């Protein structure tokens, strides 16, 4: 799956996918072939971290 390169667009895209299709970040990354560590680091650069309880980046 091709994900947006822009961090803000990526945030919106990932949170939408988590909300609508995936029960966890691990499930999203596994099914879409995304490097979880790279994704988390990219969103951390704009001060967002994954909240497992809410299943979204906040």
Coordinates of C-alpha atoms in Angstrom, one line a residue, residues 3-4 7 10-11 13-15 18 25-26 28-29 34-45 48 50 57:
X3 CA 1.0 5.9 2.0
X4 CA 1.3 9.6 1.9
X7 CA 3.6 13.6 7.7
X10 CA 0.1 10.4 6.7
X11 CA -1.4 11.0 10.2
X13 CA -4.6 8.6 6.5
X14 CA -3.3 6.2 9.2
X15 CA -5.8 7.3 11.8
X18 CA -7.1 2.5 12.1
X25 CA -1.4 -0.6 14.5
X26 CA 0.3 -4.1 14.3
X28 CA -2.4 -2.3 9.8
X29 CA 1.3 -2.6 9.4
X34 CA 4.4 -1.1 6.3
X35 CA 7.5 -0.8 8.5
X36 CA 6.0 -0.1 11.9
X37 CA 9.1 1.5 13.4
X38 CA 9.5 3.8 10.4
X39 CA 5.9 4.9 10.6
X40 CA 6.0 5.5 14.3
X41 CA 9.2 7.5 14.0
X42 CA 7.9 9.6 11.1
X43 CA 4.8 10.6 13.1
X44 CA 6.8 11.1 16.3
X45 CA 8.7 13.9 14.4
X48 CA 2.2 12.2 17.5
X50 CA 0.3 5.8 19.0
X57 CA -2.1 8.5 16.9

